[in-house]
Each structure stands twice: as structure tokens, then as C-alpha cells.
Amino acid sequence: MYIKPPTDQETYSSFRPILGRYLLVTFCIPFYVDPQGRRYLDHLWIKDLVEHFKYLKNFTLASPCRHEKPPEGAVLIDNAPAFANIQFIDLPSPKSTIDALRLLPRTISKLWKAVEASDIVHTGVAGWPIPEGWLLTPIVQLRKKFYLIIVESAFWRLTPNSPQSFKSQIRAYLVEQGNRWCVNHTDLAIFTQDQYRLSLLTTRPEQGYVINASWIDEQIILPDAVATKMWEQKISSYDGELRVVFAGRLTPDKGVLVLLEAMKSLSRQGVSVKLDILGRGELLAACEKACRDIPTPVQIRVLDTVPYGSQFFNLVSQYHAIVIPTVSDEQPRIVYDAYSQGIPVLGSNTAGMRDCVQDGETGKLIHLNDPVALADLLKWASHNPDQLAKMGLASLKTALSLTHQEMHRRRWQILLKVLDESQIAGSSFPA
């Protein structure tokens, strides 16, 4: 039986922090230390960590440390009040798989000491070049600590219907087996979609929890009255030209090639669609070529990337729909970004999308990796702006049900519940 996380807001009305020594280990997001010794982190990572700090009162973060100039967008955290009581463990930052193997003894030594000094260990299975869980799981088992894994992506899995080498198939199989072993040795496993729960938590899938991933804050969600007026204006001024946006990495697994083929088909059919593309990646040149080569009435623009924030959400709100033709099984956070602005989703019927898009209610889903089906869907959308408005307004309620803060409240509530049910909660530390 699938155990859903609590959703009743009343369950969060009384605050009870978790006081146990909490260790979060990630290999995916590094610290940056400049020549002056000042520490920086990615701004979205900071946003997520601050939510952790609200219910975890004894927090240690272990992450790779890079002594180099911080990238654009990184934020100085020295002297930031939210980080005043946070402990940091600087892990080695390998530049390749061989480098990771060379640094492995030092990494394991640091992790052993960090786990020893903790009560709760939280990690994932998506680290590079070695998944965090592969190193932590045996240490946690030996040290008998409470173990939490959150699975937010499965990038190691092969993209369906695309050619793959024998080497990549073997690698994907081995990583899948290793990550499944890690997840099956947890005390608590949380997933961003149900398919991850069923395929990775194979020994006791009924004990897994599914919480979709979301970055949105409640204050950026459009009020119903504002969204209704916005759609009234879009419908009254609609001239038959559908305006859609794609926002994401320009890679094959995001369905970019499928989208471009669909645009060619729509152009041949004489369907008026204006597509804006926000993103960078290996298929940028292909997108720019499509801008030049695909004739009207289809129009394609590749726009500059927009920082995640008010400017981004204001831009998204201008469209009739967001198109997400992904061919991977991930649960895109961009879905909730669109919902927050009352914009429906037109996308692929993948496991990750099915968990957050209600087909016919908050969006429309079609068979993945199918340019003809995508073209048909966009053609339908161009003739039914009133249906897009209906789905867009319905999506606002879904956005309110899972803001970034609500996602963390659900995680906190689940963690409290499982800790209370375990012997650890009563014997090793105060929950």
C-alpha cells in the first residue's frame, strides 16, 4: 500500500523541532572558498538549506569544497544569520573518476568521523562520480545510525528509444543495482515520484513516501482573481496564435529534438505557434538553426536565460502553456513553477510527469518521444484556449498544495513520525 504523506495543514500547526544531530551529505553541490577564505554556496541550495534549518536544530553539512573563484550566482554565507550555528565538513572535490578513487581514503575517513558524530544521516544516490549512498550505507550500517535517503532524480537511467552503447547499459545496470541496495537499507526513504519508490524500495515499497519536488514560494503564486483576469485578457485578445514556452536544459533527455520536429510538422500544417526557448546546452545550435529554418506561421525564439525569481515567473505568466516534452522519468520542478502562474502543462506521459500533472485537469499528456503526438497536442491547444484557461486556473490550487515550504513541512512531519516509531527516537537522542 502506498503511504501518502500527511497533507492536512492542521498537522503542522504545532511546531516540534528535531534536536538530534543531523548530518546531510551531498556530493552534487559543492562549497566554494575564495582566496580570502570566504565560503559561498549556490543561491537555490541556500534557499533549500534555510528550510532545513527551520526544523533541524543541530545541523551539519558535508559537501565537496572547491578552493577557487565562486561561479556567478553563488552567495557569500559567512556571517549570514541563518548559517550561524551550522557545522561544515569539507569533503574532497574530485575532478574525475580516477581522481575520486585517489581521494577515496580521505573521503571515507571524513565520512566515518562525520557519521560517528551524528544521530541522523541524510543523503542521496545521485552523487558524482561515486554516489554518496555507496560510501555512506556501509558506514551507517556499522555505526547503527538512523538513515534517510531522498531520491530526487535517476539520471543514471538510460533514455528510452535512444541508441546506447553496451558500456552505458552495463553502467546503468550497475548503478541501478547499487542505488537500490542503498535505498533498501534505509530507515526512511522519500521519493519525488511513485515510480522511484516502486523500482528502488523493492523490499518494502509500502513504507516509502512520495513528495513531489517544488521550488515555489507561496507569495509568488498568483491570486485567483489576478489569474482569472489574466486569462480573460488572453482569451479576449486571442488571434489564433498559440504562445508556449520551453524552459530547461537543451539536451536530448529533455525532449528538445522531439519539440523541434513537432514545430516542423506544425509549420507544414499551417498552425500558428510561437515558441520561446529558455535554456542552454548541447542542442543550443540545433535550436538556433530551427529559428532560422522553420518557416511561418511557426515562430521560434531562443531567449537569454532568466534568473530564477520574479523576472522568470513574470515571463512564464505571459504564455498560454508551458511545453515539457521530456523523455526521461524525472519529475520536473518546472511543472510547479508554471502552476504558480496559472499556466497549464503540455508534456510527456512519463512516470515523473504523471505524479504531478493531472491529465485533462492541470495539463495534457501525450506518449513520450512522439513528435506527431506533440504536434497534434499543440494544434489542439491552439484551437482551445478556453480549455487552457480552465486547466491553468485549476493548476493554481495544485501550486498552493505544494510550495517549497510545504514540501519541507511534509518531510519534517514524516521524519518526526518515523523517529517516534523507532527505538532510536526514544533512546539515542531527543526527536
Coordinates of C-alpha atoms in Angstrom, one line a residue:
M1 CA 0.0 0.0 0.0
Y2 CA 1.3 3.5 -0.9
I3 CA 1.6 5.5 2.2
K4 CA 0.9 9.1 1.3
P5 CA 2.5 12.0 3.4
P6 CA 0.2 14.0 5.6
T7 CA -1.5 16.9 3.8
D8 CA -3.8 18.4 6.4
Q9 CA -2.4 21.8 7.3
E10 CA -3.5 21.3 10.9
T11 CA -0.8 18.6 11.4
Y12 CA 1.8 21.5 11.1
S13 CA 0.1 23.9 13.5
S14 CA 2.2 22.9 16.5
F15 CA 6.0 23.2 16.0
R16 CA 8.2 20.4 17.3
P17 CA 11.8 20.7 16.1
I18 CA 14.2 17.7 15.7
L19 CA 17.1 18.1 18.1
G20 CA 19.1 15.1 17.1
R21 CA 22.5 15.6 15.5
Y22 CA 21.6 15.7 11.8
L23 CA 24.2 15.1 9.0
L24 CA 23.4 15.9 5.4
V25 CA 25.9 14.6 2.9
T26 CA 25.8 15.6 -0.7
F27 CA 28.4 15.2 -3.5
C28 CA 26.4 17.1 -6.0
I29 CA 26.6 20.7 -4.7
P30 CA 30.0 22.0 -3.6
F31 CA 31.1 24.8 -1.3
Y32 CA 33.3 27.4 -2.9
V33 CA 36.1 29.1 -0.9
D34 CA 37.7 32.2 -2.4
P35 CA 41.4 33.2 -1.8
Q36 CA 40.3 35.2 1.3
G37 CA 38.8 32.1 2.8
R38 CA 35.2 33.2 2.5
R39 CA 32.6 30.4 1.9
Y40 CA 30.0 30.6 -0.9
L41 CA 27.0 28.4 -1.9
D42 CA 24.6 28.3 -4.8
H43 CA 21.6 30.6 -4.1
L44 CA 19.0 27.9 -4.7
W45 CA 20.9 25.5 -2.5
I46 CA 20.9 28.2 0.2
K47 CA 17.1 28.6 -0.2
D48 CA 16.7 24.8 0.4
L49 CA 19.1 24.7 3.3
V50 CA 17.3 27.5 5.2
E51 CA 14.1 25.4 5.1
H52 CA 16.0 22.5 6.6
F53 CA 17.2 24.8 9.4
K54 CA 13.6 25.6 10.5
Y55 CA 13.0 22.1 11.9
L56 CA 16.5 20.7 12.3
K57 CA 18.3 22.4 15.2
N58 CA 21.7 20.5 15.2
F59 CA 22.7 20.6 11.6
T60 CA 26.0 19.6 9.8
L61 CA 26.5 19.8 6.1
A62 CA 29.2 17.7 4.4
S63 CA 29.9 18.6 0.8
P64 CA 32.9 18.9 -1.6
C65 CA 34.9 22.0 -1.1
R66 CA 36.5 23.8 -4.1
H67 CA 39.2 26.5 -3.4
E68 CA 38.5 28.6 -6.5
K69 CA 36.6 31.7 -7.6
P70 CA 32.9 31.1 -6.9
P71 CA 30.7 30.9 -10.1
E72 CA 28.2 33.5 -11.0
G73 CA 25.1 33.3 -8.7
A74 CA 27.0 31.9 -5.7
V75 CA 26.2 33.7 -2.5
L76 CA 28.5 34.5 0.4
I77 CA 27.3 32.8 3.6
D78 CA 30.0 33.9 6.0
N79 CA 28.2 35.9 8.8
A80 CA 24.8 35.0 7.4
P81 CA 22.5 34.7 10.5
A82 CA 20.8 31.5 9.1
F83 CA 24.2 29.7 9.0
A84 CA 25.5 30.9 12.4
N85 CA 25.0 27.6 14.1
I86 CA 25.7 25.3 11.2
Q87 CA 28.7 23.0 11.1
F88 CA 30.5 22.3 7.8
I89 CA 32.6 19.4 6.8
D90 CA 34.7 20.0 3.7
L91 CA 35.0 16.8 1.6
P92 CA 37.5 16.3 -1.2
S93 CA 36.3 17.6 -4.6
P94 CA 37.5 15.2 -7.3
K95 CA 37.8 16.3 -10.9
S96 CA 37.4 12.8 -12.5
T97 CA 36.6 9.2 -11.6
I98 CA 40.3 8.4 -11.3
D99 CA 40.7 11.4 -9.0
A100 CA 37.8 10.3 -6.9
L101 CA 39.4 6.9 -6.4
R102 CA 42.7 8.6 -5.4
L103 CA 40.9 10.7 -2.9
L104 CA 38.7 7.8 -1.7
P105 CA 40.6 7.0 1.5
R106 CA 40.4 10.7 2.7
T107 CA 36.7 10.9 1.7
I108 CA 35.8 7.7 3.6
S109 CA 37.8 8.9 6.7
K110 CA 35.9 12.2 6.8
L111 CA 32.6 10.4 6.3
W112 CA 33.3 7.9 9.0
K113 CA 34.1 10.6 11.6
A114 CA 31.0 12.7 10.5
V115 CA 28.7 9.7 10.8
E116 CA 30.2 8.8 14.2
A117 CA 29.3 12.3 15.5
S118 CA 25.7 12.2 14.2
D119 CA 22.4 10.6 15.1
I120 CA 20.6 11.0 11.8
V121 CA 22.3 10.6 8.4
H122 CA 20.6 12.0 5.3
T123 CA 22.0 11.6 1.8
G124 CA 21.0 10.7 -1.8
V125 CA 22.1 8.4 -4.6
A126 CA 22.9 10.8 -7.4
G127 CA 26.4 12.0 -6.5
W128 CA 29.3 12.2 -9.0
P129 CA 31.5 10.4 -9.7
I130 CA 30.6 7.9 -7.0
P131 CA 27.0 8.0 -5.5
E132 CA 27.1 9.2 -1.9
G133 CA 25.0 6.3 -0.7
W134 CA 27.5 3.8 -1.9
L135 CA 30.1 5.1 0.6
L136 CA 27.7 6.0 3.4
T137 CA 25.4 3.0 3.6
P138 CA 28.0 0.5 4.9
I139 CA 29.3 3.2 7.4
V140 CA 25.8 3.9 8.6
Q141 CA 25.1 0.2 9.0
L142 CA 28.3 -0.4 11.0
R143 CA 27.7 2.7 13.2
K144 CA 23.9 1.9 13.6
K145 CA 22.7 5.3 12.8
F146 CA 19.2 6.4 11.6
Y147 CA 19.4 6.6 7.8
L148 CA 17.4 8.7 5.4
I149 CA 17.7 8.8 1.7
I150 CA 15.8 11.2 -0.6
V151 CA 15.7 10.3 -4.3
E152 CA 15.0 13.3 -6.5
S153 CA 16.3 12.1 -9.8
A154 CA 17.6 8.9 -11.5
F155 CA 19.9 10.4 -14.2
W156 CA 21.8 7.2 -14.4
R157 CA 18.9 5.5 -16.2
L158 CA 19.0 5.3 -20.0
T159 CA 16.8 7.5 -22.1
P160 CA 14.1 5.4 -23.7
N161 CA 14.1 4.8 -27.5
S162 CA 17.7 6.2 -27.9
P163 CA 20.8 4.3 -29.0
Q164 CA 23.0 3.3 -26.1
S165 CA 26.4 1.6 -26.1
F166 CA 27.0 -1.7 -24.3
K167 CA 29.2 0.1 -21.8
S168 CA 26.5 2.7 -20.9
Q169 CA 24.0 -0.2 -20.5
I170 CA 26.3 -2.0 -18.1
R171 CA 27.0 1.2 -16.2
A172 CA 23.2 2.0 -15.9
Y173 CA 22.5 -1.5 -14.6
L174 CA 25.3 -1.5 -12.0
V175 CA 24.3 2.0 -10.7
E176 CA 20.7 0.9 -10.5
Q177 CA 21.5 -2.2 -8.5
G178 CA 23.9 -0.3 -6.2
N179 CA 21.4 2.5 -5.6
R180 CA 18.6 0.0 -4.9
W181 CA 20.8 -1.7 -2.3
C182 CA 21.3 1.6 -0.6
V183 CA 17.7 2.6 -0.6
N184 CA 16.7 -0.8 0.8
H185 CA 19.0 -0.3 3.8
T186 CA 17.4 2.9 4.9
D187 CA 15.2 3.6 7.9
L188 CA 13.3 6.2 5.8
A189 CA 13.1 6.8 2.1
I190 CA 11.4 9.7 0.4
F191 CA 10.9 10.0 -3.4
T192 CA 9.8 12.7 -5.8
Q193 CA 7.6 10.2 -7.7
D194 CA 6.0 6.9 -7.2
Q195 CA 7.9 5.0 -9.8
Y196 CA 11.1 5.6 -8.0
R197 CA 9.5 4.2 -4.8
L198 CA 8.4 1.1 -6.6
S199 CA 11.6 0.4 -8.5
L200 CA 14.1 1.3 -5.8
L201 CA 12.5 0.4 -2.5
T202 CA 11.9 -3.2 -3.5
T203 CA 11.9 -4.9 -0.1
R204 CA 9.2 -2.7 1.4
P205 CA 7.8 -0.2 -1.1
E206 CA 4.6 0.2 1.0
Q207 CA 6.8 2.1 3.6
G208 CA 8.1 4.7 1.1
Y209 CA 6.8 8.3 0.9
V210 CA 6.3 10.3 -2.2
I211 CA 6.6 14.1 -2.2
N212 CA 6.9 16.0 -5.5
A213 CA 9.7 18.4 -5.8
S214 CA 8.9 22.1 -5.8
W215 CA 10.9 25.4 -5.6
I216 CA 7.9 27.8 -5.5
D217 CA 7.1 30.1 -2.6
E218 CA 3.5 30.9 -1.6
Q219 CA 4.0 34.6 -2.2
I220 CA 4.7 34.2 -5.9
I221 CA 1.5 32.2 -6.6
L222 CA -1.0 34.4 -8.4
P223 CA -4.2 35.1 -6.5
D224 CA -7.3 33.6 -8.2
A225 CA -8.7 37.0 -9.1
V226 CA -5.4 38.1 -10.8
A227 CA -5.1 34.8 -12.7
T228 CA -8.7 34.9 -13.8
K229 CA -8.3 38.5 -15.1
M230 CA -5.1 37.5 -16.8
W231 CA -6.8 34.6 -18.7
E232 CA -9.8 36.8 -19.6
Q233 CA -7.4 39.2 -21.3
K234 CA -5.6 36.3 -23.1
I235 CA -8.8 34.9 -24.4
S236 CA -10.3 38.2 -25.4
S237 CA -7.1 39.1 -27.4
Y238 CA -6.5 35.6 -28.8
D239 CA -5.9 35.8 -32.5
G240 CA -5.2 32.1 -33.2
E241 CA -1.5 32.2 -32.4
L242 CA -0.6 29.9 -29.5
R243 CA 2.2 31.1 -27.3
V244 CA 4.2 28.4 -25.5
V245 CA 7.5 28.3 -23.7
F246 CA 10.1 25.6 -23.1
A247 CA 12.4 26.2 -20.1
G248 CA 15.2 23.7 -19.3
R249 CA 18.5 22.3 -20.3
L250 CA 18.8 21.9 -24.1
T251 CA 19.6 18.2 -24.1
P252 CA 18.0 15.2 -25.8
D253 CA 16.6 13.8 -22.5
K254 CA 14.5 17.0 -22.1
G255 CA 12.8 16.2 -25.4
V256 CA 14.3 19.2 -27.3
L257 CA 14.6 17.3 -30.6
V258 CA 11.1 16.0 -30.3
L259 CA 9.9 19.5 -29.8
L260 CA 11.8 20.8 -32.8
E261 CA 10.3 18.0 -35.0
A262 CA 6.9 18.9 -33.8
M263 CA 7.4 22.5 -34.8
K264 CA 8.4 21.5 -38.3
S265 CA 5.2 19.5 -38.6
L266 CA 3.1 22.4 -37.3
S267 CA 4.7 24.7 -39.9
R268 CA 3.8 22.3 -42.7
Q269 CA 0.2 22.2 -41.4
G270 CA 0.0 26.0 -41.3
V271 CA -0.6 26.0 -37.5
S272 CA 0.3 29.3 -35.9
V273 CA 2.5 28.7 -32.8
K274 CA 5.0 31.0 -31.2
L275 CA 7.6 29.0 -29.2
D276 CA 10.1 30.7 -26.8
I277 CA 13.1 28.6 -25.7
L278 CA 14.8 29.4 -22.4
G279 CA 17.9 27.4 -21.7
R280 CA 21.5 26.4 -22.6
G281 CA 23.0 23.1 -23.5
E282 CA 24.4 20.9 -26.2
L283 CA 21.4 21.4 -28.5
L284 CA 21.6 25.2 -28.5
A285 CA 22.9 25.3 -32.1
A286 CA 20.1 23.0 -33.2
C287 CA 17.5 25.3 -31.6
E288 CA 19.1 28.4 -33.2
K289 CA 19.1 26.6 -36.6
A290 CA 15.4 25.9 -36.2
C291 CA 14.7 29.6 -35.5
R292 CA 16.2 30.3 -38.9
D293 CA 14.9 27.3 -40.9
I294 CA 11.4 26.6 -39.8
P295 CA 9.1 29.0 -41.7
T296 CA 6.0 30.8 -40.5
P297 CA 3.3 30.5 -39.2
V298 CA 5.6 28.8 -36.7
Q299 CA 7.9 31.2 -34.9
I300 CA 10.8 30.1 -32.6
R301 CA 13.0 32.3 -30.5
V302 CA 15.9 31.3 -28.3
L303 CA 15.9 33.8 -25.4
D304 CA 18.6 34.7 -22.9
T305 CA 18.4 32.7 -19.7
V306 CA 16.4 34.4 -17.0
P307 CA 17.4 34.2 -13.3
Y308 CA 15.0 32.1 -11.2
G309 CA 12.9 34.7 -9.4
S310 CA 10.3 37.3 -10.1
Q311 CA 11.6 38.0 -13.6
F312 CA 11.3 34.4 -14.5
F313 CA 7.7 34.0 -13.1
N314 CA 6.6 37.2 -14.8
L315 CA 7.8 35.8 -18.1
V316 CA 6.1 32.4 -17.6
S317 CA 2.8 34.1 -16.9
Q318 CA 2.7 35.6 -20.4
Y319 CA 2.2 32.3 -22.2
H320 CA -0.8 30.1 -22.9
A321 CA 1.1 26.9 -21.8
I322 CA 4.5 25.5 -20.9
V323 CA 5.6 22.6 -23.0
I324 CA 7.6 19.8 -21.3
P325 CA 8.4 17.0 -23.9
T326 CA 10.8 15.2 -21.5
V327 CA 11.8 11.6 -22.4
S328 CA 13.3 10.8 -19.0
D329 CA 11.4 9.7 -15.9
E330 CA 12.3 12.7 -13.7
Q331 CA 9.7 14.9 -12.0
P332 CA 10.5 18.4 -13.4
R333 CA 10.2 21.2 -10.8
I334 CA 9.2 23.5 -13.7
V335 CA 5.7 22.0 -13.5
Y336 CA 5.1 23.8 -10.2
D337 CA 6.7 26.9 -11.5
A338 CA 4.1 27.0 -14.3
Y339 CA 1.2 26.2 -11.9
S340 CA 2.1 29.1 -9.7
Q341 CA 1.3 31.4 -12.6
G342 CA -1.9 29.6 -13.6
I343 CA -0.2 28.1 -16.7
P344 CA -1.1 24.6 -17.8
V345 CA 1.4 21.9 -18.8
L346 CA 1.6 20.2 -22.2
G347 CA 4.0 17.3 -21.9
S348 CA 5.0 13.7 -22.0
N349 CA 3.2 10.9 -20.2
T350 CA 6.2 9.8 -18.1
A351 CA 6.3 8.5 -14.6
G352 CA 7.5 11.7 -13.2
M353 CA 5.0 13.9 -15.1
R354 CA 2.0 11.6 -14.2
D355 CA 2.8 12.2 -10.5
C356 CA 2.3 16.0 -10.7
V357 CA 0.2 16.7 -13.8
Q358 CA -3.5 15.7 -13.7
D359 CA -4.2 14.8 -17.3
G360 CA -7.1 16.9 -18.5
E361 CA -7.3 18.9 -15.3
T362 CA -4.0 20.8 -14.9
G363 CA -2.5 19.9 -18.3
K364 CA -2.4 17.4 -21.1
L365 CA 0.0 14.4 -21.5
I366 CA 0.9 12.5 -24.6
H367 CA 3.1 9.5 -25.4
L368 CA 6.7 10.3 -24.9
N369 CA 9.2 10.7 -27.7
D370 CA 6.5 11.2 -30.3
P371 CA 6.8 14.4 -32.4
V372 CA 3.5 13.7 -34.2
A373 CA 1.6 13.4 -30.9
L374 CA 3.2 16.6 -29.6
A375 CA 2.3 18.4 -32.8
D376 CA -1.3 17.2 -32.5
L377 CA -1.4 18.3 -28.9
L378 CA -0.2 21.8 -29.7
K379 CA -2.6 22.0 -32.6
W380 CA -5.4 21.1 -30.3
A381 CA -4.2 23.7 -27.8
S382 CA -4.2 26.4 -30.5
H383 CA -7.9 25.7 -31.1
N384 CA -8.9 25.5 -27.4
P385 CA -7.5 28.5 -25.5
D386 CA -10.6 28.3 -23.2
Q387 CA -9.6 24.8 -22.1
L388 CA -6.1 26.0 -21.4
A389 CA -7.5 28.7 -19.2
K390 CA -9.6 26.2 -17.3
M391 CA -6.6 24.0 -16.7
G392 CA -4.4 26.9 -15.9
L393 CA -6.8 28.2 -13.2
A394 CA -7.1 24.7 -11.8
S395 CA -3.3 24.4 -11.5
L396 CA -3.2 27.3 -9.0
K397 CA -4.8 25.0 -6.4
T398 CA -2.1 22.4 -7.0
A399 CA 0.6 25.0 -6.6
L400 CA -0.8 26.1 -3.2
S401 CA -0.8 22.4 -2.1
L402 CA 3.0 22.0 -2.6
T403 CA 5.1 25.1 -2.2
H404 CA 8.8 24.7 -1.3
Q405 CA 7.9 25.3 2.3
E406 CA 5.1 22.8 2.3
M407 CA 7.4 20.2 0.8
H408 CA 9.7 20.6 3.8
R409 CA 6.8 20.6 6.3
R410 CA 5.8 17.3 4.9
R411 CA 9.3 15.9 5.1
W412 CA 9.6 17.2 8.7
Q413 CA 6.3 15.6 9.7
I414 CA 7.2 12.2 8.1
L415 CA 10.6 12.3 9.8
L416 CA 9.1 13.0 13.2
K417 CA 6.6 10.2 12.7
V418 CA 9.2 7.6 11.8
L419 CA 11.6 8.7 14.5
D420 CA 8.8 8.4 17.1
E421 CA 8.1 4.9 15.9
S422 CA 11.7 3.9 16.0
Q423 CA 13.7 2.9 19.1
I424 CA 16.3 5.5 18.2
A425 CA 13.9 8.3 18.9
G426 CA 13.5 7.2 22.5
S427 CA 17.0 6.1 23.3
S428 CA 19.7 7.9 21.3
F429 CA 18.6 11.5 21.0
P430 CA 15.6 13.8 21.5
A431 CA 13.5 14.0 18.4

